[in-house]
Short mmCIF file of C-alpha atoms in Angstrom, two decimals:
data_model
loop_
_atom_site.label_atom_id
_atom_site.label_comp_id
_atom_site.label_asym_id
_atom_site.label_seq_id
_atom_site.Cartn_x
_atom_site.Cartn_y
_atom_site.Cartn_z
CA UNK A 6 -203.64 -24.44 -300.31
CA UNK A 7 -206.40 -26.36 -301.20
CA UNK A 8 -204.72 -29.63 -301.62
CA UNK A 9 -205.84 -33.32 -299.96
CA UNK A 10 -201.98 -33.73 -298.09
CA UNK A 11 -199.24 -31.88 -298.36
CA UNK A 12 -196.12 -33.53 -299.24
CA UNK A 13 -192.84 -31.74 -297.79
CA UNK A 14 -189.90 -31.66 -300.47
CA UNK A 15 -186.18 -31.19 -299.48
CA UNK A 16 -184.22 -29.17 -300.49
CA UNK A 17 -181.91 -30.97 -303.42
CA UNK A 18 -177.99 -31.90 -302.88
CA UNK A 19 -175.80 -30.39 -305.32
CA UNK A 20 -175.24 -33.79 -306.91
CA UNK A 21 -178.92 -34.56 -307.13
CA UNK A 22 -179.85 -30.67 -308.46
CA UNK A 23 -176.95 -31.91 -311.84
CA UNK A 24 -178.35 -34.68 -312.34
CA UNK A 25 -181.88 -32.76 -312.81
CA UNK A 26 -180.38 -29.63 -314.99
CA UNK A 27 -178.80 -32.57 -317.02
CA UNK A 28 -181.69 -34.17 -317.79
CA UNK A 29 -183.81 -31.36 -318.84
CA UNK A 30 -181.17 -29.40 -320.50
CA UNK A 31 -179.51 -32.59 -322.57
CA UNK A 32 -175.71 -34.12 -321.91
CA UNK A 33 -174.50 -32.34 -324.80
CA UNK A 34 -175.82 -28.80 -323.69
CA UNK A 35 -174.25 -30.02 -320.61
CA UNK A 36 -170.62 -30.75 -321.97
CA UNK A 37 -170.22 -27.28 -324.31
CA UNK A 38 -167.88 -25.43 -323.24
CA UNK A 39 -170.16 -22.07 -323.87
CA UNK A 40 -172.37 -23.33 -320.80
CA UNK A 41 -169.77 -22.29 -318.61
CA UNK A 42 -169.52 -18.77 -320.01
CA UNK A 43 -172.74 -18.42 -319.41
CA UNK A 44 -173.40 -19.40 -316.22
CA UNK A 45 -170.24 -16.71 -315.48
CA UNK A 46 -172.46 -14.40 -317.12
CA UNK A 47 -175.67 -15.12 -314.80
CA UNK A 48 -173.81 -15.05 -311.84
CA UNK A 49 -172.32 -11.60 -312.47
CA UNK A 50 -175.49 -10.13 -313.43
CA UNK A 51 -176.89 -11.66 -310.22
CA UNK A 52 -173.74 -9.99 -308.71
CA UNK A 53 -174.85 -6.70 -309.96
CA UNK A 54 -177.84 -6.57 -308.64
CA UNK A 55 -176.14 -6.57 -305.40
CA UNK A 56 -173.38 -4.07 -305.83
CA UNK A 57 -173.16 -0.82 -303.86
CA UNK A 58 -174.50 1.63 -305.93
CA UNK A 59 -173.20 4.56 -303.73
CA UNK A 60 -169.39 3.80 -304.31
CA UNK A 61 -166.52 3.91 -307.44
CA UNK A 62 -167.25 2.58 -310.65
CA UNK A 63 -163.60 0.65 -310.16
CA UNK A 64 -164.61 -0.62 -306.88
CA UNK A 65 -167.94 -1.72 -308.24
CA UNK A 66 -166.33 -3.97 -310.58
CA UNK A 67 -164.06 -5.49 -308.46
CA UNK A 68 -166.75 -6.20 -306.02
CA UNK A 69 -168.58 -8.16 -308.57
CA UNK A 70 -165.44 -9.94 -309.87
CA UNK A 71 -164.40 -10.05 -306.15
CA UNK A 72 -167.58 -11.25 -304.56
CA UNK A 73 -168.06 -14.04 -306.87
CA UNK A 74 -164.35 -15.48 -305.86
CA UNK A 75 -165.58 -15.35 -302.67
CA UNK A 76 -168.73 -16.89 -303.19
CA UNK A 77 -166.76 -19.82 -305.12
CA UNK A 78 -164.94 -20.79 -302.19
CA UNK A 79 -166.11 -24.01 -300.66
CA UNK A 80 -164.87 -24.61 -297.08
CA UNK A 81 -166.60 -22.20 -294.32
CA UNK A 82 -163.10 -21.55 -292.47
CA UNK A 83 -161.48 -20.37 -296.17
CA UNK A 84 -164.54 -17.49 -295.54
CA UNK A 85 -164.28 -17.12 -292.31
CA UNK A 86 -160.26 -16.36 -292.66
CA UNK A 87 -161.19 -14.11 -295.64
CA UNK A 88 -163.20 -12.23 -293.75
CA UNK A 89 -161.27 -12.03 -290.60
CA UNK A 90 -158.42 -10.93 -292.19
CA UNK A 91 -160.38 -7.68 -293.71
CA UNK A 92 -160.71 -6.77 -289.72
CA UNK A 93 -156.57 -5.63 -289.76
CA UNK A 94 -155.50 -2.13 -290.59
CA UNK A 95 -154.61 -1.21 -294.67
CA UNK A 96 -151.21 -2.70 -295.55
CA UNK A 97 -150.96 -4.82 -292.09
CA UNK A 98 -148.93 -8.33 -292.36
CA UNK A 99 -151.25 -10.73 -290.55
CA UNK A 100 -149.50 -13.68 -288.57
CA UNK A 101 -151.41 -16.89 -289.17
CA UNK A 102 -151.32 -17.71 -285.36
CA UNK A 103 -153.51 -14.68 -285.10
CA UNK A 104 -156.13 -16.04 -287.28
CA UNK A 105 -156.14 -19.08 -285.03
CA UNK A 106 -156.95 -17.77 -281.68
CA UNK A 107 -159.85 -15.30 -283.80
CA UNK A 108 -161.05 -18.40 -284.96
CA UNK A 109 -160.89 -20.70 -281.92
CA UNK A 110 -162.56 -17.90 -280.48
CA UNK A 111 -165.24 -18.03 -282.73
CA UNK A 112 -166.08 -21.73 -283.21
CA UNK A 113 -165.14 -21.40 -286.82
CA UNK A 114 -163.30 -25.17 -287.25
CA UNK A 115 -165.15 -28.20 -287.16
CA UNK A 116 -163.87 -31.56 -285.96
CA UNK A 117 -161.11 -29.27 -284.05
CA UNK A 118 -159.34 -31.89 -281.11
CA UNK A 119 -156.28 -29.02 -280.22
CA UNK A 120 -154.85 -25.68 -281.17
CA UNK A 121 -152.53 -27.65 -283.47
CA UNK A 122 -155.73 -28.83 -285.50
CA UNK A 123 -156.95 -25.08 -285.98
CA UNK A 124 -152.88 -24.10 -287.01
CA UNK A 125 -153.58 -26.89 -289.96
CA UNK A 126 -157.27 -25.56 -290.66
CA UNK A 127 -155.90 -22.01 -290.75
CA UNK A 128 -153.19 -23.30 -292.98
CA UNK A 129 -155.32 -24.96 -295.49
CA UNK A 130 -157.66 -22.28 -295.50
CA UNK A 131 -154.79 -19.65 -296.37
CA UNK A 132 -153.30 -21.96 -299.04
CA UNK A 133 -156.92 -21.35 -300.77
CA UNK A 134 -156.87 -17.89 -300.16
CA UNK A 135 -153.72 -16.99 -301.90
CA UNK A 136 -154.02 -19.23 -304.72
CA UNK A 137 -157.75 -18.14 -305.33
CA UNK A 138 -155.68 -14.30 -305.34
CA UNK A 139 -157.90 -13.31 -302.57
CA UNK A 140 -154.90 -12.96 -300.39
CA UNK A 141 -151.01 -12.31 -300.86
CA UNK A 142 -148.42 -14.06 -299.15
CA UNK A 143 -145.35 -11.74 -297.61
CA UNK A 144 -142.56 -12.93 -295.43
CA UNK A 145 -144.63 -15.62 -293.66
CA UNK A 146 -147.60 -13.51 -293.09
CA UNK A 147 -150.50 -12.88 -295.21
CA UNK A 148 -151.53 -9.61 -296.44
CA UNK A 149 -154.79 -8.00 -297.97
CA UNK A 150 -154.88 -5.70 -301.35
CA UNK A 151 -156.13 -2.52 -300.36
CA UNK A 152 -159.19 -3.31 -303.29
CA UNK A 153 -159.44 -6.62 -302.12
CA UNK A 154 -160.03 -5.53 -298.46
CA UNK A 155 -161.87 -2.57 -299.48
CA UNK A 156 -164.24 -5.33 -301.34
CA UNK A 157 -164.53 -7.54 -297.92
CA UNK A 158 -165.15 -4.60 -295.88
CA UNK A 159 -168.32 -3.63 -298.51
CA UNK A 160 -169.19 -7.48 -298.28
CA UNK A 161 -169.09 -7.21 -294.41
CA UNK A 162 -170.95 -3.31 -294.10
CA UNK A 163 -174.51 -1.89 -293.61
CA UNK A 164 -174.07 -1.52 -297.49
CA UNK A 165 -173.78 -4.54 -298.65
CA UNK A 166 -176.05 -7.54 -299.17
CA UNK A 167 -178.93 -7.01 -296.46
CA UNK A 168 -179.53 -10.94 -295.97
CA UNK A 169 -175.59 -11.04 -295.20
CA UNK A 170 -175.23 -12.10 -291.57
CA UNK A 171 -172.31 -10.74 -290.83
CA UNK A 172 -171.99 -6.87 -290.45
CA UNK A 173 -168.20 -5.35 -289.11
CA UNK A 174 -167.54 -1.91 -288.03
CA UNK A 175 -164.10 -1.33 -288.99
CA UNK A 176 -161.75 1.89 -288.09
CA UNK A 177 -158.21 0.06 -287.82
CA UNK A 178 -155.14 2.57 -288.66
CA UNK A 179 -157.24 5.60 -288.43
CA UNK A 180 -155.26 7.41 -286.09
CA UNK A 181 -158.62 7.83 -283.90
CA UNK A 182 -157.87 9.25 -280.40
CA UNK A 183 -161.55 8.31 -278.88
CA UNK A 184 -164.64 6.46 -280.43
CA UNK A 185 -167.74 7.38 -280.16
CA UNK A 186 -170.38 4.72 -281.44
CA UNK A 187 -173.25 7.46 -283.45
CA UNK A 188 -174.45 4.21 -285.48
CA UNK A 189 -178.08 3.29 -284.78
CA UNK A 190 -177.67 -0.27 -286.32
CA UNK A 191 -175.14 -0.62 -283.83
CA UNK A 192 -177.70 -3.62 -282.86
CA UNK A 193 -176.76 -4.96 -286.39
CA UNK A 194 -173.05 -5.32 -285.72
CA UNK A 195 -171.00 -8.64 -285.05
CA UNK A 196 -167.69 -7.85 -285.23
CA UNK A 197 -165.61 -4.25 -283.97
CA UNK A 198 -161.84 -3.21 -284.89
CA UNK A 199 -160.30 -0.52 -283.56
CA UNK A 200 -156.80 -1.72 -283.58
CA UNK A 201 -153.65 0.01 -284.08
CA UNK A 202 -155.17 3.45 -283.62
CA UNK A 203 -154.39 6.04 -280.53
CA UNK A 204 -157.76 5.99 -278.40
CA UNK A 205 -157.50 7.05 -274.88
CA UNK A 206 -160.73 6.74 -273.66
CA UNK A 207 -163.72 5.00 -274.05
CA UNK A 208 -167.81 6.11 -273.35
CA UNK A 209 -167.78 5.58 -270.24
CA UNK A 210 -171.23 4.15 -270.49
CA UNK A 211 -172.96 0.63 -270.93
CA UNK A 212 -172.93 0.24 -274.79
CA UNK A 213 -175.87 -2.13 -276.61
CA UNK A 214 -174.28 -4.45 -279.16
CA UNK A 215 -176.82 -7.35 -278.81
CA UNK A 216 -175.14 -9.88 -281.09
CA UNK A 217 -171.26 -8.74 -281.36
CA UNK A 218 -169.13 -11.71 -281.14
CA UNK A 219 -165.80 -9.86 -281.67
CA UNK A 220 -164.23 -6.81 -280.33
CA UNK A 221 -160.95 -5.58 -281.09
CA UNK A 222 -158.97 -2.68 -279.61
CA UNK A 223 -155.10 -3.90 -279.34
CA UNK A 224 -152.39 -1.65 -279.87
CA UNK A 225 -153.78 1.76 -278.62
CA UNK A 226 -153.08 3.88 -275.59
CA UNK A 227 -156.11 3.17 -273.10
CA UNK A 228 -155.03 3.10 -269.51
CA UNK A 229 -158.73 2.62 -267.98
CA UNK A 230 -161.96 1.37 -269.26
CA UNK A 231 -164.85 2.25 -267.74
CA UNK A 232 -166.78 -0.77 -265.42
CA UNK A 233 -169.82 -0.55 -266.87
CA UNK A 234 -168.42 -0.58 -270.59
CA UNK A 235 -168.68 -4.77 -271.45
CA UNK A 236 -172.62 -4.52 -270.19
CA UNK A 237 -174.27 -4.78 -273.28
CA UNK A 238 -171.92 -6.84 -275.39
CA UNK A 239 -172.65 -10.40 -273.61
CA UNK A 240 -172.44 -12.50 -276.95
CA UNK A 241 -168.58 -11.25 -277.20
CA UNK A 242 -166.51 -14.81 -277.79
CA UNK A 243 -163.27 -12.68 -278.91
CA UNK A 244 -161.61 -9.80 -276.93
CA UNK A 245 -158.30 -8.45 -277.54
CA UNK A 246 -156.48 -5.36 -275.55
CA UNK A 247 -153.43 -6.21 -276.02
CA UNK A 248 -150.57 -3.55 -276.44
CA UNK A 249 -152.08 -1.13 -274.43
CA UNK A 250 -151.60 0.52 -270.86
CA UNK A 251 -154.36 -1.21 -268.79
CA UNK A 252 -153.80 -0.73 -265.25
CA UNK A 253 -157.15 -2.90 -263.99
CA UNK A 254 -159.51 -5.08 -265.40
CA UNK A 255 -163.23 -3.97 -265.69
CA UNK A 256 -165.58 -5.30 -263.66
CA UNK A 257 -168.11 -5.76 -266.82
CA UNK A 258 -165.90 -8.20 -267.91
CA UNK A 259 -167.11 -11.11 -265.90
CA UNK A 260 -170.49 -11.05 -267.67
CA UNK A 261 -168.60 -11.67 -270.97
CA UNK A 262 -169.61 -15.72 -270.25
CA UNK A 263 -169.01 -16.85 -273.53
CA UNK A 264 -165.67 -15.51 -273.61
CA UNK A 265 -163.52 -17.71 -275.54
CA UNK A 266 -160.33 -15.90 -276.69
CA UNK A 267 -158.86 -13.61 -274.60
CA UNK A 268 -155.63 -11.63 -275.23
CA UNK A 269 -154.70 -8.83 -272.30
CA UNK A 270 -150.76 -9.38 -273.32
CA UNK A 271 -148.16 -6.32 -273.22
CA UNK A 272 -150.13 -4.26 -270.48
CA UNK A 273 -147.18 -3.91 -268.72
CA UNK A 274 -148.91 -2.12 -265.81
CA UNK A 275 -151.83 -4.71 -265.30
CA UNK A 276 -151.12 -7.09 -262.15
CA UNK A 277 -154.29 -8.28 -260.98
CA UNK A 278 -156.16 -10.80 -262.79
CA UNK A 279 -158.29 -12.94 -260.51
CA UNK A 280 -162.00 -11.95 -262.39
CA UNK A 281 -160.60 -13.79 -265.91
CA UNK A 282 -161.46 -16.81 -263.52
CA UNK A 283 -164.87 -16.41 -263.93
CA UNK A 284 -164.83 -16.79 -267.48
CA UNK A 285 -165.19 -20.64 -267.56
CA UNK A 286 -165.72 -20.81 -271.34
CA UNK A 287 -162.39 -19.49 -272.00
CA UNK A 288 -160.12 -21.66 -274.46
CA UNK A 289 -157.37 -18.96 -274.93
CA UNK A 290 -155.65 -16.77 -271.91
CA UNK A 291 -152.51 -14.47 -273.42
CA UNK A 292 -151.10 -12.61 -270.58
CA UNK A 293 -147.51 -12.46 -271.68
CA UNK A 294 -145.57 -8.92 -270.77
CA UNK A 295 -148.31 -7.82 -268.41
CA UNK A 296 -146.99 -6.40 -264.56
CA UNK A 297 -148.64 -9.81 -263.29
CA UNK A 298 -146.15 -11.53 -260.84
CA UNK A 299 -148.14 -14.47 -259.59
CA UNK A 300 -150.74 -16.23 -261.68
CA UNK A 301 -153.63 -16.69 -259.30
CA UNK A 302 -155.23 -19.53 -258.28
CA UNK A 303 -158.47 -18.36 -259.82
CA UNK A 304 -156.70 -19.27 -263.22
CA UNK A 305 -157.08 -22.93 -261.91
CA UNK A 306 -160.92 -22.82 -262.42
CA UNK A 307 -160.79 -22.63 -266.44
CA UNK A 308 -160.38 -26.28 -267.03
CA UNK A 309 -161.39 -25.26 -270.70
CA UNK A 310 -158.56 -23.46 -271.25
CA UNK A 311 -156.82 -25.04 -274.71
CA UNK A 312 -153.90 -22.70 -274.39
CA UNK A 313 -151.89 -20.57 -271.91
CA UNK A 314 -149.20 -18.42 -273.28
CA UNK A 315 -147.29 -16.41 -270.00
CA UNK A 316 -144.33 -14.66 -269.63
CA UNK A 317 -141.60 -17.17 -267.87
CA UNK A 318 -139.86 -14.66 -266.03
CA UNK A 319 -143.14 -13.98 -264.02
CA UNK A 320 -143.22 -17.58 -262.87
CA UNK A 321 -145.44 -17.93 -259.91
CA UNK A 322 -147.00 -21.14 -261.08
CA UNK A 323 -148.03 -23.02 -258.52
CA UNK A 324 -148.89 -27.25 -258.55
CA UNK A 325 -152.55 -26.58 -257.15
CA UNK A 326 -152.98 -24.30 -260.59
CA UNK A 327 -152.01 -26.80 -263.15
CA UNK A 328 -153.31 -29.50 -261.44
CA UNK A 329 -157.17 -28.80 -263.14
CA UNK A 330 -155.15 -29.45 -266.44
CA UNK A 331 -153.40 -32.39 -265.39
CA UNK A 332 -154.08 -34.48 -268.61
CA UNK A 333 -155.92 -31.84 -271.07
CA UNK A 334 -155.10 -30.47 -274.12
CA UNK A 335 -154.13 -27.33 -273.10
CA UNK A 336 -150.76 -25.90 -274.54
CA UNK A 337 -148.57 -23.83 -272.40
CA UNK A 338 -146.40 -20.96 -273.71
CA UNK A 339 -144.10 -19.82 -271.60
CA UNK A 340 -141.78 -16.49 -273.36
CA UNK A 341 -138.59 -15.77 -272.29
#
């Protein structure tokens, strides 16, 4: 520009940006009650612009009502949990403890001292959920309406807003019995699900998924999967296998170094877990149910770990392995 100096502006607070509209629009424009109508209006037809055009006209309009409830919300972790939640098969009742080691995993809470600070965070952020109707509460466990997940899902896809940075590849409760990833923007994704299906195998390949943080296969039948298979998913921070029939631990899964939650529980046939130790970043270890009969010292090297949840018949714990935690926050769960 041809200007003498230029003179950087900041971006204005929300405070400072209504005490601006108020002063060119007038206090009384301000205070009628119409001017909230209409900003309702404006944001909708902002909304619209957005929408999936490919999809049902009833899903279109609950994506706009949808999306702007979502957009409403104010705290990061009430989105996060939204979000997360859309990651469960149709129907599923979602344990709030669940949402906590996710989002642990992911670094979602702020100001978080122990586990028992992300339970209250998870809590709050629920609360919010239901009573915004973005969520339904069901026995102790939160649930998802099929629309309303259908909605996050759209919010979270290749078809939804492109300057969204979040993009999930969901195929929970699909009855799948292998995957096969055939996506090009698999480069694109952040977060997998393939829980509660029937897979059996896996490629048995290195697969590129430069900036997935999350990848969930619990509750299906895989025995093996392949060594090479966590190669190109190094950004992973949450990894769940539980409920399956894992015999051995890949050896790809040492370069997962910014591990964070990991959950290998009910693999009743896995006994040998020395490589977790090599995950140093990890906050969260479930290995409750597995065929493991000694924890091994190599567990004693994650001095990060926050909590430890084992299966007390399997004792084995030994003074040299707790000593590293001697004094930490970690929480230790021991089932019967």
């Amino acid at each position: 520009m041809n200007v003498n100096r230029n003179i950087y502006v900041d971006i204005l607070t929300e405070k400072e940006a209504w005490v601006l509209f108020t002063r060119i629009v007038g206090e009384k424009l301000v205070n009628d009650v119409r001017l909230e109508k209409m900003a309702r209006e404006a944001a909708l037809n902002q909304l619209q612009k957005h929408a999936p055009l490919d999809i049902d006209p009833e899903i279109s309009n609950a994506f706009i009502q949808l999306k702007l409830s979502y957009d409403l919300l104010e705290r990061k972790e009430a989105k996060s949990c939204f979000l997360l939640c859309s990651l469960f098969r149709e129907d599923e009742l979602i344990h709030m403890l669940r949402l906590v080691e996710y989002g642990v995993g992911l670094q979602i809470f702020e100001n978080m001292d122990s586990i028992y600070d992300a339970k209250t965070k998870v809590q709050m952020a629920l609360n919010t959920l239901i009573s915004s109707g973005l969520l339904l509460s069901e026995r102790g466990h939160v649930k998802m309406h099929d629309i309303v997940r259908d909605v996050a899902l759209l919010i979270t896809s290749s078809q939804g807003d492109e300057k969204f940075q979040e993009k999930f590849l969901v195929k929970a409760g699909r009855d799948l019995t292998e995957w096969q990833i055939r996506n090009k923007t698999s480069d694109r994704y952040t977060k997998i699900s393939l829980m509660n299906n029937r897979i059996r195998t896996l490629p048995d390949h290195q697969l590129h998924f430069p900036i997935l943080d999350t990848f969930l296969i619990r509750s299906n039948d895989l025995s093996i999967i392949p060594d090479e298979f966590f190669g190109g998913m190094k950004e992973v921070k949450v990894l769940d296998m539980s409920y399956n029939k894992i015999t051995s631990l890949p050896q790809s899964l040492k370069l997962l170094t910014k591990l964070i939650t990991l959950d290998i529980s009910y693999n009743k046939n896995l006994i040998e877990i020395c490589i977790v130790g090599e995950l140093k970043d990890l906050e969260i270890l479930k290995v409750r149910k597995t065929g493991i009969k000694v924890i091994p010292e190599e567990i004693g090297q994650l001095t990060n770990l926050r909590l430890l949840v084992s299966y007390r018949s399997s004792l084995g714990w030994k003074s040299y392995i707790l000593e590293p935690f001697t004094g930490t926050r970690l929480a230790l769960v021991l089932w019967k």
